């Protein structure tokens, strides 16, 4: 299976590594990619685990995220820029037959000795 975050790589050699062991994630870009792939694969458990506890979605919000991510068709991810603890990306998806793009600058930090997502600013 190709990796959702990058079709030129195998899932088993890309985001699956993160999904199986978040401590293997070495930088925010890899975490961001693994979170995109978790959206595509509807891996809500990983989305929670890779989220900073201070900004983590509630169980109710997680259910809504799950329902939403299953309802859309993810197309691709573009990583535009990355710095020490931020990643700017565009995520393309089809919702109700229309192309939509999430353009976000995401902030990351370390918690429990692994990288986590804190929050994003829409651009
Ligand atoms: Zn990947």
JSON list of C-alpha atoms and ligand atoms in Angstrom, two decimals:
[
{"chain": "A", "resi": 1, "resn": "UNK", "atom": "CA", "xyz": [0.00, 0.00, 0.00]},
{"chain": "A", "resi": 2, "resn": "UNK", "atom": "CA", "xyz": [1.23, 3.49, -0.89]},
{"chain": "A", "resi": 3, "resn": "UNK", "atom": "CA", "xyz": [1.52, 5.97, 1.93]},
{"chain": "A", "resi": 4, "resn": "UNK", "atom": "CA", "xyz": [-1.32, 8.50, 1.99]},
{"chain": "A", "resi": 5, "resn": "UNK", "atom": "CA", "xyz": [1.13, 11.33, 2.78]},
{"chain": "A", "resi": 6, "resn": "UNK", "atom": "CA", "xyz": [3.45, 10.54, -0.14]},
{"chain": "A", "resi": 7, "resn": "UNK", "atom": "CA", "xyz": [2.50, 8.08, -2.92]},
{"chain": "A", "resi": 8, "resn": "UNK", "atom": "CA", "xyz": [6.17, 7.56, -3.83]},
{"chain": "A", "resi": 9, "resn": "UNK", "atom": "CA", "xyz": [6.66, 5.72, -0.52]},
{"chain": "A", "resi": 10, "resn": "UNK", "atom": "CA", "xyz": [5.18, 2.58, 0.93]},
{"chain": "A", "resi": 11, "resn": "UNK", "atom": "CA", "xyz": [2.96, 3.03, 3.97]},
{"chain": "A", "resi": 12, "resn": "UNK", "atom": "CA", "xyz": [4.99, 0.34, 5.76]},
{"chain": "A", "resi": 13, "resn": "UNK", "atom": "CA", "xyz": [8.17, 2.40, 5.24]},
{"chain": "A", "resi": 14, "resn": "UNK", "atom": "CA", "xyz": [6.57, 5.77, 6.02]},
{"chain": "A", "resi": 15, "resn": "UNK", "atom": "CA", "xyz": [3.68, 6.65, 8.29]},
{"chain": "A", "resi": 16, "resn": "UNK", "atom": "CA", "xyz": [3.03, 3.13, 9.53]},
{"chain": "A", "resi": 17, "resn": "UNK", "atom": "CA", "xyz": [6.28, 3.41, 11.49]},
{"chain": "A", "resi": 18, "resn": "UNK", "atom": "CA", "xyz": [4.86, 6.42, 13.34]},
{"chain": "A", "resi": 19, "resn": "UNK", "atom": "CA", "xyz": [1.44, 4.83, 13.76]},
{"chain": "A", "resi": 20, "resn": "UNK", "atom": "CA", "xyz": [3.03, 1.81, 15.43]},
{"chain": "A", "resi": 21, "resn": "UNK", "atom": "CA", "xyz": [5.49, 3.77, 17.57]},
{"chain": "A", "resi": 22, "resn": "UNK", "atom": "CA", "xyz": [5.10, 7.51, 17.98]},
{"chain": "A", "resi": 23, "resn": "UNK", "atom": "CA", "xyz": [8.49, 7.68, 19.69]},
{"chain": "A", "resi": 24, "resn": "UNK", "atom": "CA", "xyz": [10.06, 6.83, 16.32]},
{"chain": "A", "resi": 25, "resn": "UNK", "atom": "CA", "xyz": [8.95, 10.22, 14.96]},
{"chain": "A", "resi": 26, "resn": "UNK", "atom": "CA", "xyz": [12.04, 12.39, 14.77]},
{"chain": "A", "resi": 27, "resn": "UNK", "atom": "CA", "xyz": [10.63, 15.79, 13.75]},
{"chain": "A", "resi": 28, "resn": "UNK", "atom": "CA", "xyz": [7.42, 17.82, 13.38]},
{"chain": "A", "resi": 29, "resn": "UNK", "atom": "CA", "xyz": [7.21, 17.26, 9.62]},
{"chain": "A", "resi": 30, "resn": "UNK", "atom": "CA", "xyz": [7.12, 13.49, 10.08]},
{"chain": "A", "resi": 31, "resn": "UNK", "atom": "CA", "xyz": [4.50, 13.87, 12.81]},
{"chain": "A", "resi": 32, "resn": "UNK", "atom": "CA", "xyz": [2.41, 16.15, 10.59]},
{"chain": "A", "resi": 33, "resn": "UNK", "atom": "CA", "xyz": [2.61, 13.64, 7.74]},
{"chain": "A", "resi": 34, "resn": "UNK", "atom": "CA", "xyz": [1.64, 10.80, 10.05]},
{"chain": "A", "resi": 35, "resn": "UNK", "atom": "CA", "xyz": [-1.35, 12.80, 11.28]},
{"chain": "A", "resi": 36, "resn": "UNK", "atom": "CA", "xyz": [-2.49, 13.44, 7.69]},
{"chain": "A", "resi": 37, "resn": "UNK", "atom": "CA", "xyz": [-2.23, 9.70, 7.00]},
{"chain": "A", "resi": 38, "resn": "UNK", "atom": "CA", "xyz": [-4.16, 9.02, 10.21]},
{"chain": "A", "resi": 39, "resn": "UNK", "atom": "CA", "xyz": [-6.95, 11.28, 8.92]},
{"chain": "A", "resi": 40, "resn": "UNK", "atom": "CA", "xyz": [-6.98, 9.38, 5.62]},
{"chain": "A", "resi": 41, "resn": "UNK", "atom": "CA", "xyz": [-7.03, 6.02, 7.42]},
{"chain": "A", "resi": 42, "resn": "UNK", "atom": "CA", "xyz": [-9.50, 7.27, 10.07]},
{"chain": "A", "resi": 43, "resn": "UNK", "atom": "CA", "xyz": [-7.05, 6.34, 12.82]},
{"chain": "A", "resi": 44, "resn": "UNK", "atom": "CA", "xyz": [-8.63, 8.44, 15.55]},
{"chain": "A", "resi": 45, "resn": "UNK", "atom": "CA", "xyz": [-6.64, 6.77, 18.28]},
{"chain": "A", "resi": 46, "resn": "UNK", "atom": "CA", "xyz": [-3.40, 8.01, 16.68]},
{"chain": "A", "resi": 47, "resn": "UNK", "atom": "CA", "xyz": [-4.83, 11.49, 16.16]},
{"chain": "A", "resi": 48, "resn": "UNK", "atom": "CA", "xyz": [-5.47, 11.63, 19.91]},
{"chain": "A", "resi": 49, "resn": "UNK", "atom": "CA", "xyz": [-2.07, 10.21, 20.83]},
{"chain": "A", "resi": 50, "resn": "UNK", "atom": "CA", "xyz": [-0.26, 12.70, 18.59]},
{"chain": "A", "resi": 51, "resn": "UNK", "atom": "CA", "xyz": [-2.16, 15.66, 20.07]},
{"chain": "A", "resi": 52, "resn": "UNK", "atom": "CA", "xyz": [-0.91, 17.73, 23.00]},
{"chain": "A", "resi": 53, "resn": "UNK", "atom": "CA", "xyz": [-3.06, 16.96, 26.05]},
{"chain": "A", "resi": 54, "resn": "UNK", "atom": "CA", "xyz": [-3.80, 20.68, 26.61]},
{"chain": "A", "resi": 55, "resn": "UNK", "atom": "CA", "xyz": [-5.55, 21.00, 23.24]},
{"chain": "A", "resi": 56, "resn": "UNK", "atom": "CA", "xyz": [-6.73, 17.41, 22.68]},
{"chain": "A", "resi": 57, "resn": "UNK", "atom": "CA", "xyz": [-10.25, 17.02, 21.27]},
{"chain": "A", "resi": 58, "resn": "UNK", "atom": "CA", "xyz": [-12.88, 15.64, 23.65]},
{"chain": "A", "resi": 59, "resn": "UNK", "atom": "CA", "xyz": [-14.40, 12.22, 23.01]},
{"chain": "A", "resi": 60, "resn": "UNK", "atom": "CA", "xyz": [-17.42, 13.89, 21.44]},
{"chain": "A", "resi": 61, "resn": "UNK", "atom": "CA", "xyz": [-15.21, 16.02, 19.18]},
{"chain": "A", "resi": 62, "resn": "UNK", "atom": "CA", "xyz": [-13.18, 12.95, 18.24]},
{"chain": "A", "resi": 63, "resn": "UNK", "atom": "CA", "xyz": [-16.36, 11.19, 17.13]},
{"chain": "A", "resi": 64, "resn": "UNK", "atom": "CA", "xyz": [-17.23, 14.21, 14.97]},
{"chain": "A", "resi": 65, "resn": "UNK", "atom": "CA", "xyz": [-13.72, 14.21, 13.48]},
{"chain": "A", "resi": 66, "resn": "UNK", "atom": "CA", "xyz": [-14.06, 10.50, 12.73]},
{"chain": "A", "resi": 67, "resn": "UNK", "atom": "CA", "xyz": [-17.43, 10.97, 11.01]},
{"chain": "A", "resi": 68, "resn": "UNK", "atom": "CA", "xyz": [-16.08, 13.91, 9.03]},
{"chain": "A", "resi": 69, "resn": "UNK", "atom": "CA", "xyz": [-12.86, 12.25, 7.87]},
{"chain": "A", "resi": 70, "resn": "UNK", "atom": "CA", "xyz": [-14.75, 9.16, 6.73]},
{"chain": "A", "resi": 71, "resn": "UNK", "atom": "CA", "xyz": [-17.18, 11.37, 4.78]},
{"chain": "A", "resi": 72, "resn": "UNK", "atom": "CA", "xyz": [-14.54, 13.18, 2.72]},
{"chain": "A", "resi": 73, "resn": "UNK", "atom": "CA", "xyz": [-12.21, 11.86, 0.04]},
{"chain": "A", "resi": 74, "resn": "UNK", "atom": "CA", "xyz": [-8.62, 12.80, 0.80]},
{"chain": "A", "resi": 75, "resn": "UNK", "atom": "CA", "xyz": [-6.57, 13.63, -2.26]},
{"chain": "A", "resi": 76, "resn": "UNK", "atom": "CA", "xyz": [-3.07, 14.65, -1.26]},
{"chain": "A", "resi": 77, "resn": "UNK", "atom": "CA", "xyz": [-0.78, 16.46, 1.10]},
{"chain": "A", "resi": 78, "resn": "UNK", "atom": "CA", "xyz": [1.70, 19.20, 0.27]},
{"chain": "A", "resi": 79, "resn": "UNK", "atom": "CA", "xyz": [4.25, 20.24, 2.86]},
{"chain": "A", "resi": 80, "resn": "UNK", "atom": "CA", "xyz": [5.21, 23.81, 1.95]},
{"chain": "A", "resi": 81, "resn": "UNK", "atom": "CA", "xyz": [7.60, 24.85, 4.71]},
{"chain": "A", "resi": 82, "resn": "UNK", "atom": "CA", "xyz": [8.93, 23.59, 7.97]},
{"chain": "A", "resi": 83, "resn": "UNK", "atom": "CA", "xyz": [10.94, 25.14, 10.73]},
{"chain": "A", "resi": 84, "resn": "UNK", "atom": "CA", "xyz": [12.00, 23.96, 14.16]},
{"chain": "A", "resi": 85, "resn": "UNK", "atom": "CA", "xyz": [8.49, 23.44, 15.56]},
{"chain": "A", "resi": 86, "resn": "UNK", "atom": "CA", "xyz": [6.10, 24.55, 12.83]},
{"chain": "A", "resi": 87, "resn": "UNK", "atom": "CA", "xyz": [4.95, 23.01, 9.56]},
{"chain": "A", "resi": 88, "resn": "UNK", "atom": "CA", "xyz": [3.00, 24.78, 6.82]},
{"chain": "A", "resi": 89, "resn": "UNK", "atom": "CA", "xyz": [0.96, 22.43, 4.67]},
{"chain": "A", "resi": 90, "resn": "UNK", "atom": "CA", "xyz": [-1.94, 22.13, 2.27]},
{"chain": "A", "resi": 91, "resn": "UNK", "atom": "CA", "xyz": [-4.26, 19.13, 2.49]},
{"chain": "A", "resi": 92, "resn": "UNK", "atom": "CA", "xyz": [-6.56, 18.56, -0.48]},
{"chain": "A", "resi": 93, "resn": "UNK", "atom": "CA", "xyz": [-9.86, 16.74, -0.19]},
{"chain": "A", "resi": 94, "resn": "UNK", "atom": "CA", "xyz": [-13.24, 16.39, -1.85]},
{"chain": "A", "resi": 95, "resn": "UNK", "atom": "CA", "xyz": [-16.28, 17.15, 0.25]},
{"chain": "A", "resi": 96, "resn": "UNK", "atom": "CA", "xyz": [-19.79, 16.83, -1.21]},
{"chain": "A", "resi": 97, "resn": "UNK", "atom": "CA", "xyz": [-18.30, 16.70, -4.70]},
{"chain": "A", "resi": 98, "resn": "UNK", "atom": "CA", "xyz": [-16.27, 19.90, -4.21]},
{"chain": "A", "resi": 99, "resn": "UNK", "atom": "CA", "xyz": [-12.52, 20.31, -3.91]},
{"chain": "A", "resi": 100, "resn": "UNK", "atom": "CA", "xyz": [-11.47, 21.88, -0.64]},
{"chain": "A", "resi": 101, "resn": "UNK", "atom": "CA", "xyz": [-8.07, 22.72, 0.81]},
{"chain": "A", "resi": 102, "resn": "UNK", "atom": "CA", "xyz": [-6.89, 23.04, 4.38]},
{"chain": "A", "resi": 103, "resn": "UNK", "atom": "CA", "xyz": [-3.96, 25.48, 4.37]},
{"chain": "A", "resi": 104, "resn": "UNK", "atom": "CA", "xyz": [-2.51, 25.57, 7.83]},
{"chain": "A", "resi": 105, "resn": "UNK", "atom": "CA", "xyz": [0.56, 26.51, 9.81]},
{"chain": "A", "resi": 106, "resn": "UNK", "atom": "CA", "xyz": [0.78, 23.92, 12.57]},
{"chain": "A", "resi": 107, "resn": "UNK", "atom": "CA", "xyz": [2.61, 24.23, 15.86]},
{"chain": "A", "resi": 108, "resn": "UNK", "atom": "CA", "xyz": [4.28, 21.25, 17.50]},
{"chain": "A", "resi": 109, "resn": "UNK", "atom": "CA", "xyz": [6.11, 20.53, 20.72]},
{"chain": "A", "resi": 110, "resn": "UNK", "atom": "CA", "xyz": [7.32, 17.57, 22.71]},
{"chain": "A", "resi": 111, "resn": "UNK", "atom": "CA", "xyz": [5.25, 15.87, 25.38]},
{"chain": "A", "resi": 112, "resn": "UNK", "atom": "CA", "xyz": [6.03, 12.55, 27.07]},
{"chain": "A", "resi": 113, "resn": "UNK", "atom": "CA", "xyz": [9.29, 12.55, 25.09]},
{"chain": "A", "resi": 114, "resn": "UNK", "atom": "CA", "xyz": [7.68, 12.50, 21.67]},
{"chain": "A", "resi": 115, "resn": "UNK", "atom": "CA", "xyz": [6.45, 15.11, 19.21]},
{"chain": "A", "resi": 116, "resn": "UNK", "atom": "CA", "xyz": [2.81, 16.22, 19.44]},
{"chain": "A", "resi": 117, "resn": "UNK", "atom": "CA", "xyz": [0.57, 18.64, 17.59]},
{"chain": "A", "resi": 118, "resn": "UNK", "atom": "CA", "xyz": [-0.53, 21.67, 19.61]},
{"chain": "A", "resi": 119, "resn": "UNK", "atom": "CA", "xyz": [-2.66, 23.72, 17.25]},
{"chain": "A", "resi": 120, "resn": "UNK", "atom": "CA", "xyz": [-2.89, 25.18, 13.78]},
{"chain": "A", "resi": 121, "resn": "UNK", "atom": "CA", "xyz": [-3.55, 28.57, 12.27]},
{"chain": "A", "resi": 122, "resn": "UNK", "atom": "CA", "xyz": [-5.52, 28.59, 9.04]},
{"chain": "A", "resi": 123, "resn": "UNK", "atom": "CA", "xyz": [-3.82, 30.55, 6.29]},
{"chain": "B", "resi": 1, "resn": "LIG", "atom": "ZN1", "xyz": [3.63, 8.77, 5.07]}
]
